[in-house]
Amino acid sequence: MHKHLYLLPIVVAICAAFALVDEVDGEYLIGVGSYDMTGPAAGVNMMGYANMDQNTAGIHFRLRARTFIVAESSQGARFAFVNLDAGMASQLVTIKVLERLKTRFGDLYTQENLAISGTHTHAGPAGYLQYVVYSITSLGFINQTFDAIVTAIEQSITQAHNNLKPGSIFLNTGDVVNAGINRSPSAYLFNPPEERARYTSNVDTTMTLLKFSDSASNKSIGAFSWFATHGTSMSRDNKLISGDNKGAAARFFEDWFSFTNNSISARITKFSTTHDISKLTKKAEKIKATGGKPCGKTTSQGFKVRKNDGTRFVGAFCQSNVGDVSPNVLGAFCTDTGRPCDFNHSSCNGNDELCVGRGPGYPDEILSTKIIGERQFEKAVELFSSATNLLSGKIDYRHTYINFTNLEVQLNESAVVTTCPAALGAGFAAGTTDGPGMFGFQQGDTEINEFWKKLRDLIKEPSEYQVDCQQPKPVLLSTGEMFEPYAWAPAILPIQMLRLGNFVILSVPGEFTTMAGRRLREAVKETLISNGNGEFDDGTHVVIAGLTNTYSQYVATFEEYKQQRYEAASTLYGPNTLSAYIQEFTKLAKAMATGEKPIGTGLLPPDLSSVQLSLLQDPVGDSPPSGKRFGDMEQDVAQPKGGSFKKGDKPSATFWSANPRYDLLVEGTFAVVEMLQGERWIPVYDDDDFSLFFKWNVDSSGLYGLATIEWEVTEVAAPGVYRLRHFGSSKKTKDSPNEYYTGASSAFTVS
Ligand SMILES: *[C@@H]1O[C@H](CO)[C@@H](O)[C@H](O)[C@H]1NC(C)=O
Ligand SMILES: *[C@@H]1O[C@H](CO)[C@@H](O)[C@H](O)[C@H]1NC(C)=O
Ligand SMILES: *[C@@H]1O[C@H](CO)[C@@H](O)[C@H](O)[C@H]1NC(C)=O
Ligand SMILES: *[C@@H]1O[C@H](CO)[C@@H](O)[C@H](O)[C@H]1NC(C)=O
Ligand SMILES: *[C@@H]1O[C@H](CO)[C@@H](O)[C@H](O)[C@H]1NC(C)=O
Ligand SMILES: *[C@@H]1O[C@H](CO)[C@@H](O)[C@H](O)[C@H]1NC(C)=O
């Protein structure tokens, strides 16, 4: 402080602005926020596996946008970091969010100091990216997905902004055990032996965690962590919206902080009046299903277990250099023989479709998601509880747009190479062990057969320049040369550095492999130290925030590129892509270390919103079968033998229900487990709980919607009387007003 006497007036102003705070001893202003971004839960393709058959059919748990903002002072430097339960960031989302922030906050949050990062769940709705490759399987752009995400980001930033208060930030790091394995170990082996010898593992096991504390109350308000593992615990066949393992970790962590012991039922056990099961069962027998009843637009919000009042603890699990890291830690096996797949190609007798990775809960993908989520959650709790390294020092940021199409890269004094227009190789079509792709391709293919070449040339024959430039990648789709009906791949990419004292975040618009990430972090750190005049040292901690601000697939090392497995085949801009990133990031790092602004490139990514094709139809009006109302039972809870359910049982009920796309019930819920307390029903689980499943389908006639609510009775569920409640919204025709309804099942007991 003593160095900054000239800041005194500002400090006084802050103290005045926070008159309730006795004493401002925090180093920074800190705010956190969070908002529901679940999106359309029926009939919308999911982002990640590019599987046309994988369309949403309900919700396992909700998706959220989680934000932290840090500022030196109310007028000083600041940045905002948003973590999305989404497959990745999207250029168009970023553009629209920036427009909305400009309207709200003027120039406070810009492309320079806002980072939007995806967790890489493969179980969220698609249709929010603007380049053709990323919206083929979703049949183009889907406004409902897009709008849910943009709004959630805007709302979570606004919350964080409104919450800004003096506070401290602690950094901690530690190793997460067995939450990721390298899914392309043969490619990793292409990296030089002396380089590999410097590391004990072929994946990064470090989790980096920031803990945010409020100065006035000395209470924690949030924590954000970074750790690399794919959001592919849920498979390509899953149809329930899910935050995958990182979303699960966030749910567990926030619940751990807010409720302790990860359970709400534990909290209300004390209200239980009797544990006499026969008495409870007699009581339950008398309580029949209510039938469908009208309710209001926001009624379901009142039934939420975790209401968003804007002041809750926010725990986020962010993605890092995830390129070659799989959460399916048991390894990949052939589905026909049960034997391990071919090492170099991850195929089974040449068939890529048969080689599938297994999570620790195999064959139960929900269990795998839980276990990989818990491994991250438990480490985060440990790091959170023991964090003492107080961050101090400048907040700063650098950002630039680069055209990666034909960038000159100076490797050393004598060698200059270039990047290429974007292209995908044959290994891309093979997919990965987390989600096999098309028959007829293998990871590691460096040739394409004549048949596929002919087909490819019908779509677009790659230029000779491109074919040479991308060597040894066999160009399957020359996406950087395809512009019909609009650009298939990005050319202009943002890169960004955010600094918080001696902690630095590198926002990268893609999935760096383990070794690619290590090289980038190391180059940036060296540059900061050698140019920083003592401001940076060996204690400077650099993390990669993957899938941030936009998406451009993978970045493998030059050596890994030679093998052309999936990650290399998806490294868009050719063998020198990583070198280009390192060159451009070190320019930013130098500028940051010396306090200069880098020379702008004058580039801006295009806004393709006006040319997006949208082929997916919105639902056009629903009605229940004659004699029924929405919210009536189609199938009531089947009472169990012995009269009561036990831990692990799955009571379920099915309601007549309209398409959940008529209203996403944002910050509300489609499903609730209620528990009887005296004469009152109390919500104890909702559709944001890991134990509760909301499934939506059309009945066998193809005419009527059905919502099934299934609850897996938890370990900590208190004995008592329960029932399942459904909320929904319908429209008679496309243009009629929304009508809202609710209904509850008959009661049942848990012993
Ligand atoms: C997208 O959805 C939002 C919110 O419903 C709406 O305001 C907007 O007009 C829609 N845009 C398009 C292009 O349909
Ligand atoms: C704030 O809380 C931490 C533990 O949560 C404790 O170690 C510290 O002493 C507290 N500081 C003050 C000023 O009360
Ligand atoms: C709840 O958490 C506390 C503190 O972590 C622990 O001591 C206690 O054993 C836990 N109770 C249950 C039921 O898990
Ligand atoms: C994998 O390929 C490498 C050459 O790239 C070869 O040396 C190695 O023997 C192969 N391994 C197996 C198990 O086929
Ligand atoms: C990117 O660079 C390439 C090659 O120089 C050029 O053809 C292309 O127009 C540039 N793209 C944009 C969007 O500026
Ligand atoms: C420069 O880099 C190229 C490509 O990696 C390499 O072949 C060459 O030996 C290097 N030259 C010097 C002087 O280091």
XYZ file of C-alpha atoms in Angstrom, residues 255-272 304-307 312 675 677 682-685 716-718:
32
model
C -23.384 -28.644 -1.825
C -20.502 -29.611 0.440
C -19.915 -25.968 1.232
C -23.547 -24.972 1.567
C -25.098 -28.000 3.218
C -22.125 -30.031 4.444
C -22.193 -33.756 3.822
C -23.501 -33.161 0.326
C -27.091 -33.615 1.293
C -30.134 -31.598 2.028
C -32.001 -34.496 3.557
C -29.335 -34.693 6.211
C -30.255 -31.150 7.119
C -33.914 -31.837 7.550
C -33.604 -35.186 9.301
C -34.071 -33.317 12.512
C -37.621 -32.388 11.426
C -38.679 -35.998 11.120
C -35.911 -25.289 -5.964
C -33.646 -26.686 -3.322
C -30.848 -24.301 -4.316
C -32.506 -20.968 -4.985
C -24.551 -18.352 -2.935
C -40.842 -34.911 1.840
C -42.844 -32.612 7.375
C -40.784 -29.701 1.661
C -38.719 -29.970 -1.551
C -35.606 -32.045 -0.812
C -34.245 -32.853 -4.290
C -28.499 -39.928 3.520
C -32.227 -39.795 2.767
C -34.105 -39.618 6.049
